[in-house]
mmCIF file with all atom_site columns, N, CA and C in Angstrom:
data_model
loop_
_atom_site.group_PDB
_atom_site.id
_atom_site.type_symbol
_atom_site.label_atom_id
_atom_site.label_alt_id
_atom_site.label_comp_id
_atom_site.label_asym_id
_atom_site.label_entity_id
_atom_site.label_seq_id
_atom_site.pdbx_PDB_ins_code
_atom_site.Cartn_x
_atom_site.Cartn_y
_atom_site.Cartn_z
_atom_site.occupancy
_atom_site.B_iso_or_equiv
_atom_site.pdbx_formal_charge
_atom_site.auth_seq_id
_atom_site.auth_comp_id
_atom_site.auth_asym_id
_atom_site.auth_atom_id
_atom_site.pdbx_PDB_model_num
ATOM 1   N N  . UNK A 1 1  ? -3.603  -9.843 31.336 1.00 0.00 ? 23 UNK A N  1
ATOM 2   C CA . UNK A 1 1  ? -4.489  -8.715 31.155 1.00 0.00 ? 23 UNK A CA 1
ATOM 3   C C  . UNK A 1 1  ? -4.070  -7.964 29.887 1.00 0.00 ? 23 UNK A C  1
ATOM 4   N N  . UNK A 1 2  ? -4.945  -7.650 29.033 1.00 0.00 ? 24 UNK A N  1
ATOM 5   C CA . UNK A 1 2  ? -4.789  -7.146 27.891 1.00 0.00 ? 24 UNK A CA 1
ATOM 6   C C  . UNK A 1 2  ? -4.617  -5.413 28.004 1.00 0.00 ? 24 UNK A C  1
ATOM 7   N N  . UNK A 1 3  ? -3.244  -5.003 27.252 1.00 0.00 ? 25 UNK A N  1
ATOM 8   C CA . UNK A 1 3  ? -3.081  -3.315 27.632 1.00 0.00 ? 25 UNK A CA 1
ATOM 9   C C  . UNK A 1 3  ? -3.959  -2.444 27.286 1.00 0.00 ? 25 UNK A C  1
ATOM 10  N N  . UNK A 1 4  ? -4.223  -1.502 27.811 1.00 0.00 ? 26 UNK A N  1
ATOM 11  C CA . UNK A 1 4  ? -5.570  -0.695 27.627 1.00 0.00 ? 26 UNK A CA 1
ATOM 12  C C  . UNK A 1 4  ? -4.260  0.880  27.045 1.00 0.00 ? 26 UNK A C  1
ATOM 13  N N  . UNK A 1 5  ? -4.800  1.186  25.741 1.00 0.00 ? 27 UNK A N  1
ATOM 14  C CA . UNK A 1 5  ? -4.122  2.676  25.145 1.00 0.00 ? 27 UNK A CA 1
ATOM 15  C C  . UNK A 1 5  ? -5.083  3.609  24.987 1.00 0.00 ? 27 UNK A C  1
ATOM 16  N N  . UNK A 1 6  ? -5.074  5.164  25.919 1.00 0.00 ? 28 UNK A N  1
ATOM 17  C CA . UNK A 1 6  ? -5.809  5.990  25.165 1.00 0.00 ? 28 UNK A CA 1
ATOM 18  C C  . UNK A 1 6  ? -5.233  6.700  24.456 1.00 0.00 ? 28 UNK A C  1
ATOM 19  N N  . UNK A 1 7  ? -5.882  7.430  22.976 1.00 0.00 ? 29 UNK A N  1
ATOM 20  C CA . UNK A 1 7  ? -4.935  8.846  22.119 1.00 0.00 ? 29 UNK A CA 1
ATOM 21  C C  . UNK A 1 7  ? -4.984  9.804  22.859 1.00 0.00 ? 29 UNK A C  1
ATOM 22  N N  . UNK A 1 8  ? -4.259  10.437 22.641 1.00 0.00 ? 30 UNK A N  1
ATOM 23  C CA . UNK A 1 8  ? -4.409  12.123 23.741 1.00 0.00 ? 30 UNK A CA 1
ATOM 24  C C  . UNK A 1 8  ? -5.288  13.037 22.334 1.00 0.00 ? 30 UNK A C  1
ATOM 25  N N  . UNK A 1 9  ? -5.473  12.760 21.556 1.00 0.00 ? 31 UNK A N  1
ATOM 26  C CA . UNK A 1 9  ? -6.081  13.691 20.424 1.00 0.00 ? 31 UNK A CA 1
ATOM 27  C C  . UNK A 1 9  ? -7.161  13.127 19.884 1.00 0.00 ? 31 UNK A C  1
ATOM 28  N N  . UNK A 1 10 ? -6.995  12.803 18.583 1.00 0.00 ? 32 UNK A N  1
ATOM 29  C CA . UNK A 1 10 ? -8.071  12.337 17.381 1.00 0.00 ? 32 UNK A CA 1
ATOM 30  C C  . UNK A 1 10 ? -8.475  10.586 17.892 1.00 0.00 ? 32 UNK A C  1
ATOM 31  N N  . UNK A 1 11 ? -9.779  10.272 17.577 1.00 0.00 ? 33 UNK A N  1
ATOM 32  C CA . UNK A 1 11 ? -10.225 9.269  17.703 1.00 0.00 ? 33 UNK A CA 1
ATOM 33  C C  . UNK A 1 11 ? -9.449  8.231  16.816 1.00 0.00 ? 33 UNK A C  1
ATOM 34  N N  . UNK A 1 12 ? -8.876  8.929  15.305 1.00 0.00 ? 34 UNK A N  1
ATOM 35  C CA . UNK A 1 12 ? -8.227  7.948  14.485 1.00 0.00 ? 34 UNK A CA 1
ATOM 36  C C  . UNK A 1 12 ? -6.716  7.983  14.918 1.00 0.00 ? 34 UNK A C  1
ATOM 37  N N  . UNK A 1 13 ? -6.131  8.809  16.052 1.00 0.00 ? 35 UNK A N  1
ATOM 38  C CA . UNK A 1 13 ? -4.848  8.294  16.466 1.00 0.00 ? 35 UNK A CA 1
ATOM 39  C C  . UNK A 1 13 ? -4.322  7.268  16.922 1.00 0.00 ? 35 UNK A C  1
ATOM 40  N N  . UNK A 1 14 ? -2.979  6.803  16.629 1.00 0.00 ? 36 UNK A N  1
ATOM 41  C CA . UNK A 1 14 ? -2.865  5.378  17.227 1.00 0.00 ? 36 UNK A CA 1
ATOM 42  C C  . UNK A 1 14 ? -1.961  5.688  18.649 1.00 0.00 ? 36 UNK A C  1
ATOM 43  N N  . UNK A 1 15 ? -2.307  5.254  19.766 1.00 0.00 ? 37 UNK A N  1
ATOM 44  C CA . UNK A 1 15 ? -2.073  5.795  21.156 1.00 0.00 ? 37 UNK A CA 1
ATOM 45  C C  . UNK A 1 15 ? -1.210  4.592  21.255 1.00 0.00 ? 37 UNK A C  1
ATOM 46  N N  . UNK A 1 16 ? 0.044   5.149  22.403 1.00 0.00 ? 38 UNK A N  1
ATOM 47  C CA . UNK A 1 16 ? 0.920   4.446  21.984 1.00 0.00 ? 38 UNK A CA 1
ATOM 48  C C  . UNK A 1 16 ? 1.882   4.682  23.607 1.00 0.00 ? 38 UNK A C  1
ATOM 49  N N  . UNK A 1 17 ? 0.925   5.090  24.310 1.00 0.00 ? 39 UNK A N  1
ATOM 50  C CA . UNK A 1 17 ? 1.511   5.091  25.756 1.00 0.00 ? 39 UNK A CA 1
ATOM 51  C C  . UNK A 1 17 ? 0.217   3.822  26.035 1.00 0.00 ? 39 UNK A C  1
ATOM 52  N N  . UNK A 1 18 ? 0.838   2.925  27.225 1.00 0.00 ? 40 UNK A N  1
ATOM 53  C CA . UNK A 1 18 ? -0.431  2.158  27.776 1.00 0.00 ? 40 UNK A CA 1
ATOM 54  C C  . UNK A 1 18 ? -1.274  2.878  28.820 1.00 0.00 ? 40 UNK A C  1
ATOM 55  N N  . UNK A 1 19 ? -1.850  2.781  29.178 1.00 0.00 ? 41 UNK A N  1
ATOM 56  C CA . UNK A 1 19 ? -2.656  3.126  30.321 1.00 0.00 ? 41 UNK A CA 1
ATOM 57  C C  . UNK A 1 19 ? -2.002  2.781  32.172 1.00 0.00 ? 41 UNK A C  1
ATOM 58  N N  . UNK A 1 20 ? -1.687  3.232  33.167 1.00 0.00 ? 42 UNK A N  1
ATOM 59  C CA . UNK A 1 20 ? -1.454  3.036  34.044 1.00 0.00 ? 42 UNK A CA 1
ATOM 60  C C  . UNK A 1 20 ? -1.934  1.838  35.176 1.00 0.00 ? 42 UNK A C  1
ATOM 61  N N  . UNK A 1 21 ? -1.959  1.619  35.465 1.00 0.00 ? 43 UNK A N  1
ATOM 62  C CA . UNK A 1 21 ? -2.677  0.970  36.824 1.00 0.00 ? 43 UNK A CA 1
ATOM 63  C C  . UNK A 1 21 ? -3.417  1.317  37.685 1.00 0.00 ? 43 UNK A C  1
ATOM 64  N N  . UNK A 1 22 ? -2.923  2.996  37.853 1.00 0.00 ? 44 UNK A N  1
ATOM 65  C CA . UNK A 1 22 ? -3.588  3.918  38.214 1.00 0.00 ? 44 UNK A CA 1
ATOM 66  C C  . UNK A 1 22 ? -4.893  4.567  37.617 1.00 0.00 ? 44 UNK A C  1
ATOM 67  N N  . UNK A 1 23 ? -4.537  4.799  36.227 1.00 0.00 ? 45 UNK A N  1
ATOM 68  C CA . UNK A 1 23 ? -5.896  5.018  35.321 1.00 0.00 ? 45 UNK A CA 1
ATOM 69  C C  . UNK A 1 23 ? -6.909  3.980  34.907 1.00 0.00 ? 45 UNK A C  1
ATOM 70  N N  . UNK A 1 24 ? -6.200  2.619  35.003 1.00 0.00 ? 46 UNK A N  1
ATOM 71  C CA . UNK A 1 24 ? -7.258  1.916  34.819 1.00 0.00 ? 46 UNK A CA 1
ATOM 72  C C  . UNK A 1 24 ? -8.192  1.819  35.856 1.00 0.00 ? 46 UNK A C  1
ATOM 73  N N  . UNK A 1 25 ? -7.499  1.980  37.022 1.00 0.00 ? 47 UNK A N  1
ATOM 74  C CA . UNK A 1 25 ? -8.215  2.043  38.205 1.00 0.00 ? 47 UNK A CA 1
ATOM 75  C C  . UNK A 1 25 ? -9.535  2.767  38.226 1.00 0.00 ? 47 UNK A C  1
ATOM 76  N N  . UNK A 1 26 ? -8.798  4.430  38.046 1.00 0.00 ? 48 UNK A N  1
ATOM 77  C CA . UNK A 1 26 ? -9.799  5.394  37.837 1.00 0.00 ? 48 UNK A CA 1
ATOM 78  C C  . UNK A 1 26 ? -10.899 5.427  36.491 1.00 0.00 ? 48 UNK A C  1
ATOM 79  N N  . UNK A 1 27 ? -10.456 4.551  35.242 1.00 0.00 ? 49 UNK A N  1
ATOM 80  C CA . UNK A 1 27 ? -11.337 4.708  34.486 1.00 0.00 ? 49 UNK A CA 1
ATOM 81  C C  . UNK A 1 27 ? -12.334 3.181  35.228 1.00 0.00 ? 49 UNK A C  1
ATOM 82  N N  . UNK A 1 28 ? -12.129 2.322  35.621 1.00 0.00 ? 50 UNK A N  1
ATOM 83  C CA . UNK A 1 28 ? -12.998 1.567  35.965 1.00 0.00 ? 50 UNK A CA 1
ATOM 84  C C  . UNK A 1 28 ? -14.021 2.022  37.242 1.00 0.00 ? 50 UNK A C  1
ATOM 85  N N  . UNK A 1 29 ? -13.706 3.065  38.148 1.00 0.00 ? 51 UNK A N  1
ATOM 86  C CA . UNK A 1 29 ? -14.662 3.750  39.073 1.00 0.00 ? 51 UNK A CA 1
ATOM 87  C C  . UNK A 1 29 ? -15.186 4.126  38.395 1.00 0.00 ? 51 UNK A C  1
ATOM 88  N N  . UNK A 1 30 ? -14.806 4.971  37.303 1.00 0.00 ? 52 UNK A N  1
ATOM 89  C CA . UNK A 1 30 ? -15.992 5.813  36.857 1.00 0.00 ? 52 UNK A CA 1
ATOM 90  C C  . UNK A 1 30 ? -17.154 5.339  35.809 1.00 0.00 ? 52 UNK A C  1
ATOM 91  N N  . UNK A 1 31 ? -16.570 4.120  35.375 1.00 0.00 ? 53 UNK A N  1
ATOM 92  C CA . UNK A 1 31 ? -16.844 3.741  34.479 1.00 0.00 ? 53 UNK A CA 1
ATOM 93  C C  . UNK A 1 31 ? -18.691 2.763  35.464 1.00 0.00 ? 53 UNK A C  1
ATOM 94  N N  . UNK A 1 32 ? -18.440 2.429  36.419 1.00 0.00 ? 54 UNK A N  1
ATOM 95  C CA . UNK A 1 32 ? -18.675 1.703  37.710 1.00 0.00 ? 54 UNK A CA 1
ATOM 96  C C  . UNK A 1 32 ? -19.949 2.737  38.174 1.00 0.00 ? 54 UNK A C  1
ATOM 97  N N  . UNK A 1 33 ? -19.750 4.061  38.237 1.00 0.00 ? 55 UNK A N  1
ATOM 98  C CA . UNK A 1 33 ? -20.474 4.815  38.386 1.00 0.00 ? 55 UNK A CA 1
ATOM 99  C C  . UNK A 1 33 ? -21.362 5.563  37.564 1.00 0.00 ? 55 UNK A C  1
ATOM 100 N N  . UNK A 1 34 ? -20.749 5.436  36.173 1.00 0.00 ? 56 UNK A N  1
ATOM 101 C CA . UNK A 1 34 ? -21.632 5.439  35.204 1.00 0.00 ? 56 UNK A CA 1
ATOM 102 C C  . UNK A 1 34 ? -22.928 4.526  35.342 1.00 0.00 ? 56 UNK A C  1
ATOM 103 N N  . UNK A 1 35 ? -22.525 3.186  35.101 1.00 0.00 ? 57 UNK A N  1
ATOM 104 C CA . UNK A 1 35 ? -23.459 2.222  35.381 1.00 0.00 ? 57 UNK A CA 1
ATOM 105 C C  . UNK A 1 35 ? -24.467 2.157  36.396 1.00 0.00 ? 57 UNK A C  1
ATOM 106 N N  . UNK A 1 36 ? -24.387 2.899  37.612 1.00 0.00 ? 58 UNK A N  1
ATOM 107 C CA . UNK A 1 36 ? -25.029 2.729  38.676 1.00 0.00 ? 58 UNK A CA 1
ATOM 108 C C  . UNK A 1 36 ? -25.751 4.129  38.565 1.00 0.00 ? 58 UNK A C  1
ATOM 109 N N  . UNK A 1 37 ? -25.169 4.924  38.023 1.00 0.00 ? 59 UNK A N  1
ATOM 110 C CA . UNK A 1 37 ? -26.054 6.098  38.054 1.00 0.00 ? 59 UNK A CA 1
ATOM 111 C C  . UNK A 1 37 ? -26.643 6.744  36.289 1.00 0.00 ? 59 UNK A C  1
ATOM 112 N N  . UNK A 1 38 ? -27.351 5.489  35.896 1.00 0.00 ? 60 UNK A N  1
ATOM 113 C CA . UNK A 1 38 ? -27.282 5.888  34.692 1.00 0.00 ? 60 UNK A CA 1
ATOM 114 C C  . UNK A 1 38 ? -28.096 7.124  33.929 1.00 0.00 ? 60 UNK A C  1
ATOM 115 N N  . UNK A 1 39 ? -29.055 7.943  35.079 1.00 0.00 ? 61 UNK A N  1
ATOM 116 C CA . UNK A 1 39 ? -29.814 8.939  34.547 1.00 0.00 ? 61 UNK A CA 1
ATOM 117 C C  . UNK A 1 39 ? -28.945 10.560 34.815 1.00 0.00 ? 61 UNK A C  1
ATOM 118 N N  . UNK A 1 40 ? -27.729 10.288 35.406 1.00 0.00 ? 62 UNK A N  1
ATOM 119 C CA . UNK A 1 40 ? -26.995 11.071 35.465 1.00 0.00 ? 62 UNK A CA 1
ATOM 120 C C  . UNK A 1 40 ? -26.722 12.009 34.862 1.00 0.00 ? 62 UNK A C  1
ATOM 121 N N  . UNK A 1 41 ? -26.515 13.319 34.441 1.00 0.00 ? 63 UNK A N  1
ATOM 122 C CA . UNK A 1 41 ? -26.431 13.879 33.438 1.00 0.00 ? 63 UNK A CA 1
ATOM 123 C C  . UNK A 1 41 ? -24.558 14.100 33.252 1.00 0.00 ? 63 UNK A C  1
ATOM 124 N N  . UNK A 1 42 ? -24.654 13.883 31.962 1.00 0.00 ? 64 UNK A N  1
ATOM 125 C CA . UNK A 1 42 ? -23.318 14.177 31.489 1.00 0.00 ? 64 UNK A CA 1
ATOM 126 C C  . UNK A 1 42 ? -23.267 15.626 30.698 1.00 0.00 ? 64 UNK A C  1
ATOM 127 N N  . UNK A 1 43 ? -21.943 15.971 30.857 1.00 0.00 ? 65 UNK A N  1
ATOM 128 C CA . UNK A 1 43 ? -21.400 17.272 30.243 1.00 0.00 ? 65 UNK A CA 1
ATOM 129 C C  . UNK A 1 43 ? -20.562 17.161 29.263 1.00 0.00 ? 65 UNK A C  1
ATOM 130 N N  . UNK A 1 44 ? -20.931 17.651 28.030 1.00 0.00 ? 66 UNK A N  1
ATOM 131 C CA . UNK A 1 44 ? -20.825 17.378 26.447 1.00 0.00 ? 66 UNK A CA 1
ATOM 132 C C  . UNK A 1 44 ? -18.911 18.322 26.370 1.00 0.00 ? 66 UNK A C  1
ATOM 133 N N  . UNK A 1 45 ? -18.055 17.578 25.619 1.00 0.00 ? 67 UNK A N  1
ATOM 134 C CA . UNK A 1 45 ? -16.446 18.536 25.412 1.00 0.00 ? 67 UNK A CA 1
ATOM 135 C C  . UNK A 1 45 ? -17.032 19.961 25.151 1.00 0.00 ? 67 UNK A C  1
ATOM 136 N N  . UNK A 1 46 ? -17.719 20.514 24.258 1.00 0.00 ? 68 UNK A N  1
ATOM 137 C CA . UNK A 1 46 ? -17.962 21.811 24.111 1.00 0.00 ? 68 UNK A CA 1
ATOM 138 C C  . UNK A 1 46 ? -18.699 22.168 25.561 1.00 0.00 ? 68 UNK A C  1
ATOM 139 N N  . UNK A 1 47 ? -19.477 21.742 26.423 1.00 0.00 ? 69 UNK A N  1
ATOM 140 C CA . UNK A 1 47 ? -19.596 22.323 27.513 1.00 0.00 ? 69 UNK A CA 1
ATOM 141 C C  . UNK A 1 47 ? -18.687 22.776 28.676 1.00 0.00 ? 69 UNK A C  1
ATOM 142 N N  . UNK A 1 48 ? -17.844 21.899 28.420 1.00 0.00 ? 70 UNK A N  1
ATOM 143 C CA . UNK A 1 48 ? -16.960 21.846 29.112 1.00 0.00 ? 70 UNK A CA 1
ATOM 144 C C  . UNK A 1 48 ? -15.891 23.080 28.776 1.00 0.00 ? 70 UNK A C  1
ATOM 145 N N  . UNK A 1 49 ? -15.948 23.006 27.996 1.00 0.00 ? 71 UNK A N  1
ATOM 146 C CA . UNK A 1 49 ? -14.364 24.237 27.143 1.00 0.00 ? 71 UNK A CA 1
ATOM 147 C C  . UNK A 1 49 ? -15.181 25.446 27.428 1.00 0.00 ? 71 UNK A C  1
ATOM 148 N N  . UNK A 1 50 ? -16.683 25.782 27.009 1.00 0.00 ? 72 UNK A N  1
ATOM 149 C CA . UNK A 1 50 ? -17.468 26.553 27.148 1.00 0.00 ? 72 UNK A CA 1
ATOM 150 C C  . UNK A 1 50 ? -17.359 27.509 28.400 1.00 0.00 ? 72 UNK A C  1
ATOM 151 N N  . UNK A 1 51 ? -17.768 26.316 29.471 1.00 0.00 ? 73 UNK A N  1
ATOM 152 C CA . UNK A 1 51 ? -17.173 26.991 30.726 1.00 0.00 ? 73 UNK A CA 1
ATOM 153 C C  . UNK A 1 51 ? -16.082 27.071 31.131 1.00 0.00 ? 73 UNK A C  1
ATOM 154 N N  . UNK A 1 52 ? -15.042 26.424 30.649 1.00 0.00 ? 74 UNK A N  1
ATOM 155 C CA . UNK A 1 52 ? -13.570 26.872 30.890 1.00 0.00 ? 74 UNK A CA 1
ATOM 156 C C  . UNK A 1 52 ? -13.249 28.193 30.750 1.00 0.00 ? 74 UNK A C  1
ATOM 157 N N  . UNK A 1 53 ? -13.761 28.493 29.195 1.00 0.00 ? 75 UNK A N  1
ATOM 158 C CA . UNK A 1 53 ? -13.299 29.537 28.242 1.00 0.00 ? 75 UNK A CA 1
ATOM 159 C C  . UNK A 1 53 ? -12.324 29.522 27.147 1.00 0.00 ? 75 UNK A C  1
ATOM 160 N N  . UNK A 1 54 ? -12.420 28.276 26.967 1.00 0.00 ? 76 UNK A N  1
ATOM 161 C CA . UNK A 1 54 ? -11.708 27.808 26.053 1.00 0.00 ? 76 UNK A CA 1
ATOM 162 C C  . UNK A 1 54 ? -12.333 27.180 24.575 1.00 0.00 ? 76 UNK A C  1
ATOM 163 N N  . UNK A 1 55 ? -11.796 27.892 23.485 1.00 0.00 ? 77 UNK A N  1
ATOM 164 C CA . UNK A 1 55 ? -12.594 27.352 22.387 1.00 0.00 ? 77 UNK A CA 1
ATOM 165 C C  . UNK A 1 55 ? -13.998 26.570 22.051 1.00 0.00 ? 77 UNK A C  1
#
């Protein structure tokens, strides 16, 4: 199985922890549920911080 890395920052970072077993897990549910619910609405990073209150 080929290692899966995310950056914790910039898209052009080079990520350099692998991904868990655990996260792959969880990114493949969701990823799973994306697919099945594809008219779903998603919530954009600035929405998100927005309602946090954060930047």
């Amino acid at each position: 199985m080929t290692e899966l890395y995310l950056p914790d920052n910039s898209p052009n970072e080079k990520a350099t922890d692998p991904v868990t077993a655990e996260q792959r897990s969880e990114l493949q549910a969701r990823l799973a549920h994306h697919l099945a619910n594809p008219d779903e609405r998603a919530f954009t990073l600035a929405e998100i911080k927005a309602k946090a209150g954060i930047e």
